[in-house]
mmCIF file of C-alpha atoms in Angstrom:
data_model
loop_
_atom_site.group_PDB
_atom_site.id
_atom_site.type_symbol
_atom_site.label_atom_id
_atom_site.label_comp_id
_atom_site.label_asym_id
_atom_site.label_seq_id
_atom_site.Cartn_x
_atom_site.Cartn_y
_atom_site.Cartn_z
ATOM 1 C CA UNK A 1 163.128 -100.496 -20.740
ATOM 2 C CA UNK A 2 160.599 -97.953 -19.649
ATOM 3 C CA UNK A 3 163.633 -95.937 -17.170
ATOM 4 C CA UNK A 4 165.927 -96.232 -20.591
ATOM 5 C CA UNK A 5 162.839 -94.548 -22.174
ATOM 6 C CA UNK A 6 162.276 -92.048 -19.789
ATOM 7 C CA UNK A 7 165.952 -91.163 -19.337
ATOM 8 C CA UNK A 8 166.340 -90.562 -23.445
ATOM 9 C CA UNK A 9 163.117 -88.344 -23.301
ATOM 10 C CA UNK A 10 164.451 -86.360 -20.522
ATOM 11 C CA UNK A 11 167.921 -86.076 -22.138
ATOM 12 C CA UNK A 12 166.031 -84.610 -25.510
ATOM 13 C CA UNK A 13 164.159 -82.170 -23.621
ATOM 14 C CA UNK A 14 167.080 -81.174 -21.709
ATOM 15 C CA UNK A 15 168.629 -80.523 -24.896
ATOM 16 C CA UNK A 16 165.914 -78.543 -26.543
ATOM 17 C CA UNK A 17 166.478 -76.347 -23.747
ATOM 18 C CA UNK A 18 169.766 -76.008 -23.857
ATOM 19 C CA UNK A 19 169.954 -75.171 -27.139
ATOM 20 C CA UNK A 20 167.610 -72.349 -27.165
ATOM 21 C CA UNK A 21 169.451 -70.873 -24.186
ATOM 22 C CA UNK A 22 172.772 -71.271 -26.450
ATOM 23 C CA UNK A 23 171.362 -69.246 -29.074
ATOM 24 C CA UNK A 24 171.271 -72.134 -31.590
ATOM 25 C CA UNK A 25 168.222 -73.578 -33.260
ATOM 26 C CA UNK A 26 165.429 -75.122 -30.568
ATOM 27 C CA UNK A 27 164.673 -77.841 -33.003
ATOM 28 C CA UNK A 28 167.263 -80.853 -32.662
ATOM 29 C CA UNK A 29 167.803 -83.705 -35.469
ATOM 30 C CA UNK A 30 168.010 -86.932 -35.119
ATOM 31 C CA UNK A 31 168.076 -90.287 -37.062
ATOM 32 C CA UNK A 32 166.361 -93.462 -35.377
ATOM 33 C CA UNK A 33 167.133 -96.815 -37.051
ATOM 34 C CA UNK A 34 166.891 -100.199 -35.371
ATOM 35 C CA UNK A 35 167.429 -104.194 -36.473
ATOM 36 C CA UNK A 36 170.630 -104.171 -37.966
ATOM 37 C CA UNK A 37 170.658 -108.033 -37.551
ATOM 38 C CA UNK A 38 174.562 -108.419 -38.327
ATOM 39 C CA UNK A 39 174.635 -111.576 -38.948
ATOM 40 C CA UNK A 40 171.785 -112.258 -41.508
ATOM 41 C CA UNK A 41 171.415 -111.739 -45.066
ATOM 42 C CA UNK A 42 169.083 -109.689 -46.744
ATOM 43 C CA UNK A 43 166.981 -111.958 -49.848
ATOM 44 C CA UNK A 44 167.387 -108.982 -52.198
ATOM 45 C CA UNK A 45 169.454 -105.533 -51.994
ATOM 46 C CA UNK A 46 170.300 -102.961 -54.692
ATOM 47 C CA UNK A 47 169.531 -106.084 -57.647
ATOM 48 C CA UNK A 48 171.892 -108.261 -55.463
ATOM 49 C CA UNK A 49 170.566 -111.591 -53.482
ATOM 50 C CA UNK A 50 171.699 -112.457 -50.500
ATOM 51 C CA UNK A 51 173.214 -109.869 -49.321
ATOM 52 C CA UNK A 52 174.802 -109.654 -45.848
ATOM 53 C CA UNK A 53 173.349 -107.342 -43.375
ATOM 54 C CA UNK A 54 177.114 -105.391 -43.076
ATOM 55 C CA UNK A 55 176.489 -104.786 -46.731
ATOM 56 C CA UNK A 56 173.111 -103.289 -46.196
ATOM 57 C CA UNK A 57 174.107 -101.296 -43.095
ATOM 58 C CA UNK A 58 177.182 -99.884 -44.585
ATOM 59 C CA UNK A 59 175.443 -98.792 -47.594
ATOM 60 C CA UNK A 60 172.589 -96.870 -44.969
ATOM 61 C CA UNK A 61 175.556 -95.562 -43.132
ATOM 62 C CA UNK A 62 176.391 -93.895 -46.154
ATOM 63 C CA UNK A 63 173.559 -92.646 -46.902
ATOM 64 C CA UNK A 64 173.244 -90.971 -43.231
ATOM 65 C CA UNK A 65 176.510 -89.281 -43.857
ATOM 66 C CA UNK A 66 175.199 -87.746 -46.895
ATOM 67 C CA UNK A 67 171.675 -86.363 -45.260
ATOM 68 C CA UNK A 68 173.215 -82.999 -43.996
ATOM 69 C CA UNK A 69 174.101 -81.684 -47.139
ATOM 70 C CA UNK A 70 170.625 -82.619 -48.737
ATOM 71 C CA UNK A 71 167.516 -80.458 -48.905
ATOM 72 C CA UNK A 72 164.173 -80.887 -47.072
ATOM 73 C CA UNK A 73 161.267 -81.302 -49.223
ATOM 74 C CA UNK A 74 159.476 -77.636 -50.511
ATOM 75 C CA UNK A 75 156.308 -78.811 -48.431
ATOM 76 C CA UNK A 76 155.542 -76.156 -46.382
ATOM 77 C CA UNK A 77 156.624 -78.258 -43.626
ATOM 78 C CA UNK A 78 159.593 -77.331 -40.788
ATOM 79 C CA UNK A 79 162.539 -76.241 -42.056
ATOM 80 C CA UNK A 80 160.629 -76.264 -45.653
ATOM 81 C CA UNK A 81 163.396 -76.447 -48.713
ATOM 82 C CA UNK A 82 166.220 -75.951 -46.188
ATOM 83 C CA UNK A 83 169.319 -77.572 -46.208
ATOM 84 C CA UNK A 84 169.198 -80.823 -43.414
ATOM 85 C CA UNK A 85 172.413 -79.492 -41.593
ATOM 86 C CA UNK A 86 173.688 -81.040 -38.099
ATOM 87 C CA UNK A 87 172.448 -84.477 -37.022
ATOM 88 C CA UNK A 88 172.495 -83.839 -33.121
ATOM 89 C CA UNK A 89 172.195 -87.897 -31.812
ATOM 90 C CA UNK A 90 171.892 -90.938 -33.379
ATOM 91 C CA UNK A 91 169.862 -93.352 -31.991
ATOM 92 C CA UNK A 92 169.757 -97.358 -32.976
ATOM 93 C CA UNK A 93 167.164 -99.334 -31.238
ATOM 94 C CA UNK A 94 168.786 -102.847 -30.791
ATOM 95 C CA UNK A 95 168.828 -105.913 -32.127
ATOM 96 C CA UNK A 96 172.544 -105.372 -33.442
ATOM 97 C CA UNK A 97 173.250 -109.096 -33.272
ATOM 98 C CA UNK A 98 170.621 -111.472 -34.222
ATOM 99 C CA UNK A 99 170.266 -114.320 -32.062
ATOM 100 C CA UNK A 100 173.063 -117.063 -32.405
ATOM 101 C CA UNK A 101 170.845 -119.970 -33.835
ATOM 102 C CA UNK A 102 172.867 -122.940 -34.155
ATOM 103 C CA UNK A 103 171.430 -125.166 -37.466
ATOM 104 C CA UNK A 104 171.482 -125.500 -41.085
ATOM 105 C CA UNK A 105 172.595 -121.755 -41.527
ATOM 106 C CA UNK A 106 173.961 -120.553 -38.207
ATOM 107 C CA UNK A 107 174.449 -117.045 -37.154
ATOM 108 C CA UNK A 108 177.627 -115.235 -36.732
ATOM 109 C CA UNK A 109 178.376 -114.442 -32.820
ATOM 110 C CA UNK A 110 177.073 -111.471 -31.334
ATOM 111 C CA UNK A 111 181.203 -110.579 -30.699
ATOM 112 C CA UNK A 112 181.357 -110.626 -34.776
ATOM 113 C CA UNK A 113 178.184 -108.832 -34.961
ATOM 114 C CA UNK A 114 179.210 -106.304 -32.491
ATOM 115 C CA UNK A 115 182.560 -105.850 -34.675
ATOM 116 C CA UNK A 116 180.836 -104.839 -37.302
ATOM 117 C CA UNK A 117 178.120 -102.344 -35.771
ATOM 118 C CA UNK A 118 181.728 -100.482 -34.377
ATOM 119 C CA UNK A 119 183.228 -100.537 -37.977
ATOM 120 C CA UNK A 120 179.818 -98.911 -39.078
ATOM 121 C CA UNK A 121 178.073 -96.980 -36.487
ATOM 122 C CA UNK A 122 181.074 -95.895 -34.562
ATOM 123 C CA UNK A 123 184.102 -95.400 -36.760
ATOM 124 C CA UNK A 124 181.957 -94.895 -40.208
ATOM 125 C CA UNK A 125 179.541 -92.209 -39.481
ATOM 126 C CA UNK A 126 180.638 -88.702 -40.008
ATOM 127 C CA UNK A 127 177.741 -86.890 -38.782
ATOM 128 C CA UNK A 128 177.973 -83.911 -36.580
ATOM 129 C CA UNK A 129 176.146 -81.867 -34.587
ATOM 130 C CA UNK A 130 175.217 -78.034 -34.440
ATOM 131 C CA UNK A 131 178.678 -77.498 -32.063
ATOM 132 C CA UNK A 132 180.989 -79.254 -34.564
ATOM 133 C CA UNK A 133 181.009 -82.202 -32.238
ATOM 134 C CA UNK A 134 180.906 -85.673 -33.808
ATOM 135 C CA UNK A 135 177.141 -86.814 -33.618
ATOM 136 C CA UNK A 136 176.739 -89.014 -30.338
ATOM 137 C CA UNK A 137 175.216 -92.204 -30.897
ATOM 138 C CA UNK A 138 173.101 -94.246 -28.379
ATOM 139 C CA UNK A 139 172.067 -97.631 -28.450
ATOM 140 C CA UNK A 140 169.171 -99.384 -26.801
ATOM 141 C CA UNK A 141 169.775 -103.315 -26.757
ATOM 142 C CA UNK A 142 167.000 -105.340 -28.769
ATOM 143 C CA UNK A 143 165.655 -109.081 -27.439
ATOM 144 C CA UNK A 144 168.272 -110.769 -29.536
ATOM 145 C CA UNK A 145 171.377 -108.746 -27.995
ATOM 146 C CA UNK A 146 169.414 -109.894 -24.423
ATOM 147 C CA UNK A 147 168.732 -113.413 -25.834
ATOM 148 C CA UNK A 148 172.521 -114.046 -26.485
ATOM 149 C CA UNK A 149 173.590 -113.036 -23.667
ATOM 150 C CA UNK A 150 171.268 -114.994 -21.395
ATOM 151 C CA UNK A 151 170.786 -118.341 -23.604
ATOM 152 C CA UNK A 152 167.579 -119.130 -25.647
ATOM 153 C CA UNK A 153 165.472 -122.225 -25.600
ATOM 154 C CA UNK A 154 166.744 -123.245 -28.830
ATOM 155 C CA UNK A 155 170.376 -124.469 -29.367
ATOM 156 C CA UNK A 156 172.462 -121.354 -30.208
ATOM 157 C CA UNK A 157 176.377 -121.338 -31.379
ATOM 158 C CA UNK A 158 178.397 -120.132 -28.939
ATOM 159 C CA UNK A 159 175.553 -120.858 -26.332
ATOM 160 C CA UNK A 160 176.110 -117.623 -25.018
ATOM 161 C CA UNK A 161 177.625 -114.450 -26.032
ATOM 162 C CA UNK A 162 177.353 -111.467 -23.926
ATOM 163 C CA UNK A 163 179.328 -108.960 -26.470
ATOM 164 C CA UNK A 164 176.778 -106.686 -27.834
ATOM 165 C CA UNK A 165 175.067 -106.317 -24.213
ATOM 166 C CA UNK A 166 178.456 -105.569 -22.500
ATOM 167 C CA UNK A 167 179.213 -103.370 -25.231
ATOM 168 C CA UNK A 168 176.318 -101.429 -25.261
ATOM 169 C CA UNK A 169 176.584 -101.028 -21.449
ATOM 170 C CA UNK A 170 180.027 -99.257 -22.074
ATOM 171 C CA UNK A 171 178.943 -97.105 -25.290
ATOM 172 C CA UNK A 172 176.256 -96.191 -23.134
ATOM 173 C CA UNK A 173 177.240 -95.934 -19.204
ATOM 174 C CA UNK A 174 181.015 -95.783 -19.459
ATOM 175 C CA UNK A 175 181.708 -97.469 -16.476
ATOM 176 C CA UNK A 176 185.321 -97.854 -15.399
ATOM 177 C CA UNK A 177 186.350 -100.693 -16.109
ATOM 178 C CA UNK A 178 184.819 -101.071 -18.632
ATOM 179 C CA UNK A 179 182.816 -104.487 -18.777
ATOM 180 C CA UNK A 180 184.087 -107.604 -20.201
ATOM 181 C CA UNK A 181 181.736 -110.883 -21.735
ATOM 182 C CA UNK A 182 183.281 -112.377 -18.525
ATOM 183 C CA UNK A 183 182.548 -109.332 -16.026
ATOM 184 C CA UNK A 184 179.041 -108.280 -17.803
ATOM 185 C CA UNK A 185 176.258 -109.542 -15.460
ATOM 186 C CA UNK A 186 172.290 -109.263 -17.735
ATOM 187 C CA UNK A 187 171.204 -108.556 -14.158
#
């Protein structure tokens, strides 16, 4: 966690620099969001009750797409009554699944889960950045992508699901192949 740390702070300075040298603004934009939880419903959302998580996230995704034509606050602040413009990177900071917990109400896979981050995250958002690039997205995993694909201590349905983990590993190393749940390995 701490080299995945390191290597996005180095990546946003290297940018910063970049982009000065480019001639386009120093400052870069970014959105940070984290816990989607596919798989869980929300008790209350826009006067609805139990509302899935897709339902939420879609409805955030939304919103994100709308931010660059909105205006910062008057506040004297950065960028003070400016239009937002360009979103450079998006960054989510796991938990896209929630853990698999087998009972009374069990969770949707982390494969389903995963299905629907892609719809949302990936094909959904229209963001893009000061080069007229589609924003880039990057994805830290969360304890309950890990937990899924590793097994828990408490019964989970399927008892392991290494989706989200692989998948993240691809979105965010691109190896060739790309991983499978079957060639994944946590270690």
């Amino acid at each position: 966690m701490r080299k995945a740390v390191f290597v996005f702070l180095f990546l946003v300075l290297a940018s910063v620099l970049t982009l000065g040298q480019l001639g386009l603004p120093a400052q870069i934009q970014f959105i940070f969001t984290a816990d989607s939880h596919y798989g869980l419903t929300r008790p209350a959302f826009r006067g609805a009750t139990n509302v899935d998580a897709h339902v939420v996230n879609a409805a955030m995704i939304a919103k994100m797409n709308s931010l660059p034509g909105d205006t910062l606050p008057a506040d004297g602040g950065l960028r003070s009554g400016q239009r937002v413009g360009p979103i450079d990177f998006l960054v989510d900071g796991g938990d896209i699944a929630n853990r698999e917990e087998a009972g009374e109400r069990p969770i949707q896979s982390a494969a389903a889960s995963w299905a629907q981050f892609r719809s949302d995250y990936l094909s959904d958002l229209t963001l893009f950045d000061w080069m007229h690039r589609k924003s880039a997205v990057y994805v830290v995993p969360g304890n309950h992508d890990a937990s899924n694909a590793v097994g828990y201590h408490k019964p989970m349905m399927p008892r392991i699901d290494k989706t989200s983990m692989a998948e993240i590993f691809n979105l965010m190393m691109k190896p060739s192949p790309p991983k499978t749940e079957d060639s994944y390995n946590y270690v």
